[in-house]
Short mmCIF file of C-alpha atoms in Angstrom, two decimals:
data_model
loop_
_atom_site.label_atom_id
_atom_site.label_comp_id
_atom_site.label_asym_id
_atom_site.label_seq_id
_atom_site.Cartn_x
_atom_site.Cartn_y
_atom_site.Cartn_z
CA UNK A 1 -74.10 205.07 149.55
CA UNK A 2 -77.81 205.56 148.80
CA UNK A 3 -78.82 206.95 152.17
CA UNK A 4 -79.77 210.62 152.23
CA UNK A 5 -77.15 211.73 154.75
CA UNK A 6 -74.15 210.02 153.15
CA UNK A 7 -72.20 213.28 152.89
CA UNK A 8 -72.69 214.27 156.51
CA UNK A 9 -69.84 213.65 158.94
CA UNK A 10 -70.14 210.85 161.45
CA UNK A 11 -71.33 212.27 164.79
CA UNK A 12 -68.56 212.67 167.31
CA UNK A 13 -68.52 210.24 170.20
CA UNK A 14 -67.76 212.57 173.11
CA UNK A 15 -66.61 209.78 175.44
CA UNK A 16 -64.00 208.34 173.06
CA UNK A 17 -62.88 211.82 172.07
CA UNK A 18 -62.29 212.72 175.74
CA UNK A 19 -60.25 209.55 176.27
CA UNK A 20 -58.22 210.22 173.14
CA UNK A 21 -57.47 213.81 174.09
CA UNK A 22 -56.61 212.90 177.67
CA UNK A 23 -54.09 210.33 176.47
CA UNK A 24 -52.64 212.75 173.94
CA UNK A 25 -52.40 215.48 176.54
CA UNK A 26 -50.61 213.21 179.00
CA UNK A 27 -48.12 211.76 176.47
CA UNK A 28 -47.28 214.91 174.51
CA UNK A 29 -47.64 217.68 177.09
CA UNK A 30 -47.18 215.85 180.39
CA UNK A 31 -43.91 217.67 181.10
CA UNK A 32 -45.55 221.13 180.93
CA UNK A 33 -49.02 220.47 182.36
CA UNK A 34 -47.99 221.92 185.72
CA UNK A 35 -47.36 225.30 184.11
CA UNK A 36 -50.01 228.05 184.27
CA UNK A 37 -52.16 228.43 181.18
CA UNK A 38 -52.83 231.78 179.56
CA UNK A 39 -56.07 233.68 179.28
CA UNK A 40 -57.67 232.91 175.98
CA UNK A 41 -58.86 236.39 175.04
CA UNK A 42 -58.00 238.02 171.81
CA UNK A 43 -56.91 241.65 171.60
CA UNK A 44 -58.35 243.44 168.62
CA UNK A 45 -57.31 246.76 167.15
CA UNK A 46 -58.55 249.55 169.39
CA UNK A 47 -59.33 247.46 172.44
CA UNK A 48 -59.73 243.99 173.91
CA UNK A 49 -62.68 241.94 172.81
CA UNK A 50 -63.85 240.07 175.86
CA UNK A 51 -66.80 238.41 174.17
CA UNK A 52 -66.72 234.91 172.72
CA UNK A 53 -68.50 234.79 169.34
CA UNK A 54 -68.92 231.05 169.64
CA UNK A 55 -69.87 230.97 173.30
CA UNK A 56 -67.44 228.28 174.31
CA UNK A 57 -65.92 227.92 177.76
CA UNK A 58 -63.16 230.35 178.74
CA UNK A 59 -59.95 229.14 180.39
CA UNK A 60 -58.41 231.59 182.79
CA UNK A 61 -54.81 231.75 183.78
CA UNK A 62 -53.28 233.30 186.86
CA UNK A 63 -54.95 236.52 188.02
CA UNK A 64 -53.32 239.70 186.85
CA UNK A 65 -51.67 238.10 183.81
CA UNK A 66 -51.83 239.70 180.41
CA UNK A 67 -54.66 238.88 178.01
CA UNK A 68 -53.24 237.00 175.05
CA UNK A 69 -55.09 234.21 173.28
CA UNK A 70 -58.57 232.89 172.67
CA UNK A 71 -59.03 229.27 171.67
CA UNK A 72 -62.07 228.94 169.41
CA UNK A 73 -63.63 226.26 167.27
CA UNK A 74 -63.33 225.89 163.52
CA UNK A 75 -64.73 228.30 161.00
CA UNK A 76 -68.22 227.27 159.81
CA UNK A 77 -68.06 224.85 156.88
CA UNK A 78 -70.79 223.14 154.77
CA UNK A 79 -72.01 219.67 155.72
CA UNK A 80 -70.81 218.07 152.51
CA UNK A 81 -69.34 218.62 149.05
CA UNK A 82 -71.59 220.64 146.75
CA UNK A 83 -73.73 221.91 149.64
CA UNK A 84 -74.14 225.67 149.87
CA UNK A 85 -72.99 227.27 153.13
CA UNK A 86 -76.12 228.58 154.86
CA UNK A 87 -77.25 228.95 158.44
CA UNK A 88 -79.03 225.58 158.15
CA UNK A 89 -76.20 223.60 156.54
CA UNK A 90 -73.17 225.00 158.34
CA UNK A 91 -71.19 222.69 160.62
CA UNK A 92 -68.76 223.81 163.27
CA UNK A 93 -66.39 221.81 165.49
CA UNK A 94 -65.74 223.04 169.02
CA UNK A 95 -62.64 222.01 170.93
CA UNK A 96 -63.10 220.01 174.07
CA UNK A 97 -61.78 221.36 177.34
CA UNK A 98 -58.66 219.21 177.32
CA UNK A 99 -57.88 220.08 173.69
CA UNK A 100 -58.22 223.80 174.34
CA UNK A 101 -56.01 223.53 177.39
CA UNK A 102 -53.31 221.65 175.50
CA UNK A 103 -53.44 224.21 172.69
CA UNK A 104 -53.10 227.06 175.13
CA UNK A 105 -50.04 225.41 176.68
CA UNK A 106 -48.45 224.84 173.27
CA UNK A 107 -49.04 228.34 171.91
CA UNK A 108 -45.96 230.59 171.91
CA UNK A 109 -46.08 233.51 174.30
CA UNK A 110 -46.41 237.06 173.02
CA UNK A 111 -43.43 239.40 172.80
CA UNK A 112 -44.51 241.38 175.89
CA UNK A 113 -44.58 238.20 177.99
CA UNK A 114 -41.18 237.17 176.70
CA UNK A 115 -39.77 240.59 177.59
CA UNK A 116 -41.29 240.35 181.08
CA UNK A 117 -39.92 236.87 181.72
CA UNK A 118 -36.52 237.28 180.11
CA UNK A 119 -33.65 237.03 182.59
CA UNK A 120 -30.70 237.15 180.19
CA UNK A 121 -30.06 238.67 176.79
CA UNK A 122 -30.80 236.35 173.92
CA UNK A 123 -28.77 236.14 170.71
CA UNK A 124 -31.55 238.03 168.92
CA UNK A 125 -31.25 240.93 171.41
CA UNK A 126 -27.52 241.15 170.94
CA UNK A 127 -27.87 241.38 167.20
CA UNK A 128 -30.82 243.77 167.43
CA UNK A 129 -29.10 246.14 169.82
CA UNK A 130 -25.92 246.03 167.77
CA UNK A 131 -27.88 247.54 164.92
CA UNK A 132 -27.96 244.29 162.93
CA UNK A 133 -31.23 242.78 161.89
CA UNK A 134 -32.00 239.41 163.43
CA UNK A 135 -32.34 237.84 159.99
CA UNK A 136 -28.68 238.53 159.29
CA UNK A 137 -27.47 236.09 161.90
CA UNK A 138 -24.86 233.65 160.62
CA UNK A 139 -26.33 230.25 159.73
CA UNK A 140 -24.55 228.60 162.62
CA UNK A 141 -26.39 230.66 165.24
CA UNK A 142 -30.00 229.77 164.59
CA UNK A 143 -31.62 229.67 168.04
CA UNK A 144 -33.86 226.86 169.14
CA UNK A 145 -36.16 228.05 171.93
CA UNK A 146 -39.32 226.40 173.14
CA UNK A 147 -41.78 228.49 175.11
CA UNK A 148 -44.61 226.95 177.07
CA UNK A 149 -47.12 229.11 178.92
CA UNK A 150 -44.74 232.06 178.73
CA UNK A 151 -42.05 230.19 180.71
CA UNK A 152 -38.77 228.99 179.30
CA UNK A 153 -38.30 225.24 179.43
CA UNK A 154 -35.04 225.12 177.45
CA UNK A 155 -31.93 227.27 177.22
CA UNK A 156 -30.56 228.96 174.14
CA UNK A 157 -29.21 226.21 171.93
CA UNK A 158 -27.04 227.54 169.08
CA UNK A 159 -26.88 225.05 166.21
CA UNK A 160 -23.27 225.07 165.10
CA UNK A 161 -22.36 224.46 161.47
CA UNK A 162 -20.06 221.45 161.06
CA UNK A 163 -16.40 222.39 161.34
CA UNK A 164 -13.37 220.38 160.35
CA UNK A 165 -11.92 218.65 163.42
CA UNK A 166 -8.24 219.25 164.11
CA UNK A 167 -6.26 216.91 161.85
CA UNK A 168 -3.73 214.43 163.14
CA UNK A 169 -0.18 215.70 162.74
CA UNK A 170 1.90 213.88 160.12
CA UNK A 171 5.60 214.52 159.52
CA UNK A 172 6.34 215.94 156.06
CA UNK A 173 7.78 213.64 153.39
CA UNK A 174 11.02 214.47 151.59
CA UNK A 175 12.64 213.17 148.41
CA UNK A 176 15.75 211.16 149.16
CA UNK A 177 16.40 209.03 146.07
CA UNK A 178 15.86 209.23 142.31
CA UNK A 179 16.25 205.98 140.38
CA UNK A 180 16.76 206.10 136.62
CA UNK A 181 17.11 203.26 134.13
CA UNK A 182 13.93 203.14 132.08
CA UNK A 183 13.95 204.58 128.56
CA UNK A 184 10.30 205.65 128.60
CA UNK A 185 7.56 206.87 130.90
CA UNK A 186 7.32 204.75 134.06
CA UNK A 187 3.63 203.81 134.08
CA UNK A 188 3.18 201.39 137.00
CA UNK A 189 4.89 200.24 140.18
CA UNK A 190 4.39 197.51 142.81
CA UNK A 191 6.29 196.37 145.94
CA UNK A 192 6.66 192.65 146.63
CA UNK A 193 5.17 191.27 149.88
CA UNK A 194 8.60 190.55 151.42
CA UNK A 195 9.63 194.22 151.01
CA UNK A 196 12.99 193.26 149.44
CA UNK A 197 12.41 194.57 145.92
CA UNK A 198 9.91 196.39 143.77
CA UNK A 199 8.87 196.16 140.15
CA UNK A 200 8.09 198.83 137.55
CA UNK A 201 6.55 198.75 134.08
CA UNK A 202 7.31 201.32 131.43
CA UNK A 203 6.49 202.73 128.01
CA UNK A 204 9.84 201.25 126.87
CA UNK A 205 7.93 197.87 126.97
CA UNK A 206 10.14 196.44 129.73
CA UNK A 207 9.46 195.35 133.28
CA UNK A 208 12.32 196.09 135.68
CA UNK A 209 12.91 194.71 139.15
CA UNK A 210 14.85 196.90 141.58
CA UNK A 211 16.37 196.37 145.02
CA UNK A 212 14.32 198.42 147.48
CA UNK A 213 17.13 199.16 149.94
CA UNK A 214 19.80 200.25 147.46
CA UNK A 215 17.74 201.23 144.40
CA UNK A 216 19.96 199.06 142.16
CA UNK A 217 18.55 197.26 139.11
CA UNK A 218 18.27 193.50 139.66
CA UNK A 219 16.50 192.26 136.53
CA UNK A 220 14.78 193.36 133.29
CA UNK A 221 11.96 191.34 131.74
CA UNK A 222 11.01 191.77 128.08
CA UNK A 223 7.98 190.30 126.33
CA UNK A 224 5.35 193.01 126.01
CA UNK A 225 5.18 194.67 122.59
CA UNK A 226 3.66 197.92 123.85
CA UNK A 227 3.56 200.09 127.00
CA UNK A 228 3.31 198.10 130.23
CA UNK A 229 0.38 199.63 132.16
CA UNK A 230 0.05 197.39 135.23
CA UNK A 231 2.19 195.12 137.44
CA UNK A 232 1.43 193.25 140.64
CA UNK A 233 3.29 190.62 142.68
CA UNK A 234 1.37 187.71 144.18
CA UNK A 235 1.57 187.09 147.92
CA UNK A 236 0.27 183.53 147.46
CA UNK A 237 2.70 182.26 144.81
CA UNK A 238 6.06 183.29 143.22
CA UNK A 239 4.29 184.98 140.33
CA UNK A 240 4.37 188.45 138.82
CA UNK A 241 1.42 189.59 136.71
CA UNK A 242 1.61 192.31 134.10
CA UNK A 243 -0.67 193.90 131.53
CA UNK A 244 -0.17 196.39 128.74
CA UNK A 245 -1.51 198.33 125.81
CA UNK A 246 -0.82 195.29 123.60
CA UNK A 247 -4.04 193.70 125.07
CA UNK A 248 -1.89 191.06 126.79
CA UNK A 249 -2.07 189.87 130.38
CA UNK A 250 0.98 187.81 131.36
CA UNK A 251 1.93 185.67 134.34
CA UNK A 252 5.68 185.52 135.01
CA UNK A 253 7.28 182.78 137.10
CA UNK A 254 9.95 184.55 139.12
CA UNK A 255 11.90 181.34 139.74
CA UNK A 256 12.60 181.04 136.00
CA UNK A 257 11.95 184.69 134.99
CA UNK A 258 9.77 183.49 132.15
CA UNK A 259 6.15 183.95 131.08
CA UNK A 260 4.21 180.81 131.99
CA UNK A 261 0.62 181.92 131.24
CA UNK A 262 -1.27 184.32 128.99
CA UNK A 263 -4.81 185.46 129.67
CA UNK A 264 -6.55 186.17 126.35
CA UNK A 265 -9.86 187.96 126.02
CA UNK A 266 -9.57 191.73 126.18
CA UNK A 267 -10.33 193.51 122.92
CA UNK A 268 -8.21 196.61 123.60
CA UNK A 269 -5.44 197.97 125.82
CA UNK A 270 -5.43 196.62 129.38
CA UNK A 271 -5.07 199.54 131.80
CA UNK A 272 -4.86 197.91 135.21
CA UNK A 273 -4.98 194.70 137.23
CA UNK A 274 -5.29 193.48 140.80
CA UNK A 275 -5.13 190.15 142.63
CA UNK A 276 -7.76 188.93 145.04
CA UNK A 277 -6.21 188.70 148.53
CA UNK A 278 -7.68 185.33 149.52
CA UNK A 279 -8.49 183.34 146.36
CA UNK A 280 -6.51 182.66 143.17
CA UNK A 281 -8.35 185.19 141.07
CA UNK A 282 -6.94 187.96 138.87
CA UNK A 283 -9.02 190.98 137.82
CA UNK A 284 -8.06 193.18 134.86
CA UNK A 285 -9.64 196.32 133.41
CA UNK A 286 -9.43 197.55 129.87
CA UNK A 287 -10.12 200.25 127.31
CA UNK A 288 -12.80 197.92 125.90
CA UNK A 289 -15.10 199.15 128.78
CA UNK A 290 -15.01 195.82 130.62
CA UNK A 291 -13.24 194.25 133.58
CA UNK A 292 -12.48 190.54 133.43
CA UNK A 293 -12.09 188.02 136.22
CA UNK A 294 -9.59 185.25 135.53
CA UNK A 295 -8.83 181.97 137.26
CA UNK A 296 -5.06 182.25 137.80
CA UNK A 297 -4.39 178.53 137.37
CA UNK A 298 -6.71 177.53 134.54
CA UNK A 299 -6.46 180.88 132.63
CA UNK A 300 -10.25 180.73 132.23
CA UNK A 301 -12.24 183.98 132.08
CA UNK A 302 -14.67 183.48 134.98
CA UNK A 303 -16.71 186.66 134.40
CA UNK A 304 -16.73 189.62 132.09
CA UNK A 305 -17.92 192.63 134.10
CA UNK A 306 -19.89 194.74 131.63
CA UNK A 307 -21.69 197.97 132.41
CA UNK A 308 -19.20 200.80 132.01
CA UNK A 309 -19.67 202.87 128.86
CA UNK A 310 -16.06 203.98 128.48
CA UNK A 311 -12.57 202.72 129.26
CA UNK A 312 -12.13 201.22 132.72
CA UNK A 313 -9.03 202.92 134.16
CA UNK A 314 -8.58 201.23 137.53
CA UNK A 315 -9.65 198.11 139.44
CA UNK A 316 -9.21 197.05 143.08
CA UNK A 317 -9.99 193.82 144.95
CA UNK A 318 -10.67 193.10 148.61
CA UNK A 319 -11.75 190.08 150.66
CA UNK A 320 -14.92 191.71 152.01
CA UNK A 321 -18.00 192.60 149.98
CA UNK A 322 -18.04 194.26 147.53
CA UNK A 323 -14.97 192.33 146.40
CA UNK A 324 -14.30 194.32 143.21
CA UNK A 325 -14.30 198.11 142.67
CA UNK A 326 -13.75 199.74 139.28
CA UNK A 327 -13.31 203.36 138.20
CA UNK A 328 -13.91 204.45 134.64
CA UNK A 329 -13.58 207.27 132.12
CA UNK A 330 -17.39 207.28 131.98
CA UNK A 331 -17.12 209.15 135.36
CA UNK A 332 -18.70 206.32 137.39
CA UNK A 333 -17.43 203.93 140.04
CA UNK A 334 -18.97 200.46 140.22
CA UNK A 335 -18.98 198.03 143.13
CA UNK A 336 -19.34 194.47 141.86
CA UNK A 337 -20.71 191.18 143.14
CA UNK A 338 -17.88 188.75 142.38
CA UNK A 339 -20.03 185.61 142.54
CA UNK A 340 -22.81 186.86 140.28
CA UNK A 341 -20.56 188.97 138.06
CA UNK A 342 -23.02 191.87 138.30
CA UNK A 343 -22.98 195.48 139.54
CA UNK A 344 -24.05 195.96 143.16
CA UNK A 345 -23.83 199.76 143.23
CA UNK A 346 -23.03 202.47 140.68
CA UNK A 347 -21.68 205.76 142.06
CA UNK A 348 -22.28 208.68 139.71
CA UNK A 349 -21.06 211.61 141.85
CA UNK A 350 -17.92 212.41 139.89
CA UNK A 351 -18.21 214.75 136.93
CA UNK A 352 -15.00 213.66 135.21
CA UNK A 353 -13.01 210.49 134.55
CA UNK A 354 -12.16 208.36 137.58
CA UNK A 355 -8.58 207.21 137.01
CA UNK A 356 -7.66 206.14 140.54
CA UNK A 357 -9.25 204.19 143.39
CA UNK A 358 -7.59 203.20 146.67
CA UNK A 359 -8.88 201.10 149.60
CA UNK A 360 -7.99 202.03 153.16
CA UNK A 361 -5.93 199.20 154.73
CA UNK A 362 -7.79 199.35 158.08
CA UNK A 363 -11.09 201.17 157.65
CA UNK A 364 -13.99 199.82 155.63
CA UNK A 365 -13.72 202.84 153.31
CA UNK A 366 -12.15 203.85 150.01
CA UNK A 367 -11.27 206.95 147.99
CA UNK A 368 -11.56 207.80 144.32
CA UNK A 369 -9.63 210.41 142.36
CA UNK A 370 -10.87 212.57 139.52
CA UNK A 371 -9.94 216.04 138.18
CA UNK A 372 -13.01 217.50 139.91
CA UNK A 373 -12.41 216.10 143.40
CA UNK A 374 -11.07 213.30 145.52
CA UNK A 375 -14.04 211.64 147.21
CA UNK A 376 -14.18 209.28 150.17
CA UNK A 377 -16.81 206.55 150.43
CA UNK A 378 -18.04 203.94 152.88
CA UNK A 379 -18.41 200.27 152.07
CA UNK A 380 -20.49 198.25 151.37
CA UNK A 381 -23.04 200.55 149.74
CA UNK A 382 -20.77 203.38 148.63
CA UNK A 383 -22.18 206.01 151.00
CA UNK A 384 -20.47 209.36 150.44
CA UNK A 385 -18.23 210.62 153.28
CA UNK A 386 -16.49 213.81 152.14
CA UNK A 387 -14.71 215.66 149.35
CA UNK A 388 -10.99 216.41 149.39
CA UNK A 389 -10.76 219.51 147.24
CA UNK A 390 -7.70 221.42 146.12
CA UNK A 391 -5.72 219.08 143.86
CA UNK A 392 -6.84 220.73 140.64
CA UNK A 393 -5.22 218.43 138.12
CA UNK A 394 -5.75 215.09 136.40
CA UNK A 395 -5.22 212.64 139.28
CA UNK A 396 -3.60 209.47 137.99
CA UNK A 397 -2.92 207.66 141.22
CA UNK A 398 -3.85 207.39 144.91
CA UNK A 399 -2.11 205.61 147.78
CA UNK A 400 -2.92 205.43 151.50
CA UNK A 401 -1.10 203.98 154.51
CA UNK A 402 -2.26 202.76 157.91
CA UNK A 403 -1.40 206.09 159.56
CA UNK A 404 -4.06 207.80 157.48
CA UNK A 405 -1.76 209.54 154.99
CA UNK A 406 -3.44 209.72 151.59
CA UNK A 407 -1.24 210.59 148.60
CA UNK A 408 -2.60 211.83 145.29
CA UNK A 409 -0.31 212.06 142.24
CA UNK A 410 -1.25 214.11 139.21
CA UNK A 411 -0.46 214.45 135.52
CA UNK A 412 1.25 217.80 136.07
CA UNK A 413 3.84 216.33 138.46
CA UNK A 414 2.24 217.60 141.68
CA UNK A 415 1.73 215.33 144.66
CA UNK A 416 -0.59 216.24 147.53
CA UNK A 417 -0.58 214.55 150.93
CA UNK A 418 -3.79 214.50 152.96
CA UNK A 419 -4.98 213.48 156.40
CA UNK A 420 -7.48 210.72 155.64
CA UNK A 421 -9.88 211.39 158.54
CA UNK A 422 -10.31 215.14 158.16
CA UNK A 423 -9.38 215.67 154.51
CA UNK A 424 -6.75 218.26 155.49
CA UNK A 425 -4.04 218.79 152.85
CA UNK A 426 -0.87 218.93 154.98
CA UNK A 427 1.78 218.90 152.25
CA UNK A 428 2.21 219.67 148.55
CA UNK A 429 5.21 218.40 146.59
CA UNK A 430 6.38 219.19 143.08
CA UNK A 431 9.73 217.49 142.52
CA UNK A 432 12.04 218.78 139.79
CA UNK A 433 12.29 216.70 136.63
CA UNK A 434 15.40 214.71 135.80
CA UNK A 435 18.14 216.86 134.19
CA UNK A 436 17.73 216.80 130.42
CA UNK A 437 13.95 216.33 130.59
CA UNK A 438 11.42 218.95 129.57
CA UNK A 439 9.31 220.58 132.26
CA UNK A 440 6.28 219.22 130.41
CA UNK A 441 7.55 215.71 131.24
CA UNK A 442 6.66 216.32 134.86
CA UNK A 443 3.92 213.80 135.65
CA UNK A 444 3.18 211.11 138.23
CA UNK A 445 1.57 207.98 136.81
CA UNK A 446 1.65 205.70 139.86
CA UNK A 447 2.63 205.79 143.52
CA UNK A 448 2.78 203.15 146.24
CA UNK A 449 3.92 202.78 149.84
CA UNK A 450 6.34 199.95 150.61
CA UNK A 451 5.24 197.20 153.02
CA UNK A 452 6.72 199.01 156.05
CA UNK A 453 4.88 202.20 154.96
CA UNK A 454 8.05 204.20 155.67
CA UNK A 455 8.85 204.75 151.99
CA UNK A 456 6.76 206.21 149.20
CA UNK A 457 7.67 205.34 145.61
CA UNK A 458 6.41 207.29 142.59
CA UNK A 459 6.59 206.35 138.91
CA UNK A 460 7.04 209.43 136.76
CA UNK A 461 7.00 210.81 133.22
CA UNK A 462 10.66 211.89 133.34
CA UNK A 463 11.54 208.15 133.18
CA UNK A 464 12.54 207.99 136.86
CA UNK A 465 11.29 206.39 140.05
CA UNK A 466 11.40 208.80 143.00
CA UNK A 467 11.59 207.53 146.58
CA UNK A 468 10.31 209.64 149.48
CA UNK A 469 10.62 209.12 153.22
CA UNK A 470 9.29 210.87 156.31
CA UNK A 471 11.41 213.71 157.63
CA UNK A 472 12.79 212.29 160.90
CA UNK A 473 13.90 215.70 162.15
CA UNK A 474 10.45 217.29 161.83
CA UNK A 475 8.31 217.82 164.91
CA UNK A 476 4.93 219.36 165.49
CA UNK A 477 6.72 222.51 166.72
CA UNK A 478 8.94 222.89 163.64
CA UNK A 479 6.17 221.99 161.20
CA UNK A 480 2.91 223.06 162.87
CA UNK A 481 -0.44 222.33 161.29
CA UNK A 482 -1.56 225.59 159.67
CA UNK A 483 -5.15 224.65 160.24
CA UNK A 484 -8.19 226.78 160.94
CA UNK A 485 -11.49 225.27 162.14
CA UNK A 486 -13.30 226.64 159.10
CA UNK A 487 -16.82 225.63 158.19
CA UNK A 488 -16.77 222.73 155.75
CA UNK A 489 -19.22 222.25 152.95
CA UNK A 490 -19.81 218.56 152.47
CA UNK A 491 -21.50 218.62 149.10
CA UNK A 492 -22.75 215.37 147.72
CA UNK A 493 -21.99 216.39 144.16
#
């Protein structure tokens, strides 16, 4: 650092520089080296300047070609910081022969050369000659064109904006049965694994079991002292689990139709529950901003999943990681590590409460419902896939079947059916309320497909359960997809 010339650049080793530039030329420009290079003369206003102010070697192209470019060295610069730029101190770098040649090859050709070499009208010409400025091209028609030595080495390549692919055709669903019997809002619904019966929970504090084929009432269970908010039937044991706004989580033995276990721990209303598909674990979510993991047999609280800052509205379990997914009124979705009892990922894309989450039965994906949007995500890291926009209401429930039909049910009684892959909304349903009910009592709190996925059951605010089935008479000709390949905007937020 104490030598006098410490600020001066290291002298260039010509030999190594030649090797470096030769390698670079071969690797980066090998495909166009056979093309003719252009004359490196610069046209100035009023006439061509054939002189070279820096006296470096000129590279000539084919005879008779137009004069276009001059490759020169750098502007003079001082030898170091703080040194005044004078004739004695100025430093100037000159390009080597190979570097100048590569630069000449890479430089775009002038407009006159392009006009001379053009064999077909470009998109820019069409717009220009139509009286439209080239800058007003639609965003999908930006043209990628590479010119080397005045010759085209690629065709016009329009970059198309992403368009929605044609959705799969799904037959429309029609209402074919309305089941009444509850004396309050029907808040939750679940179908048993054998597909013989289904169970509902209501604001009348009862749990009712119904025959799926006939819609007849089989059994009523009483025990909750407030609205029943969640029911689920175990596939691993003859148990029914329920939860309610009375903070209670109950396990019913369906051989005796009695409560055999209580799971105590939540400090406020319990809004939802789900069973793990492969281990004897129950997960519940509550207005106390937590989700709890319970050992079904010992009634022990294995983990308390803390992190949400508002009521947790929905919880789902799966065998693969992440094994637990929660949606909350704090607008976030959390993917949890079951073993550690900690958050793996927090998804903050929604702007409003997330009241519904559904996992696709075949794909490693899931959807979440909120008044702002329905969003689809990829597991395991919660990568955003797409928005399903158009259901402008408070979405209480989501259901999806193996055919890729996604159903969203809302607080205003509307139900939208979507194609899962493309996000196309192929049907909208607003069923009439039960006679004697107010129109304001039109609301869907829960919906579920039966095990055969041929029936869709909805739990509603007019105290009924409505059963839908696919219209067998519908065909793609009678109910065509009114779909246009419009440009989609896949916003992250």
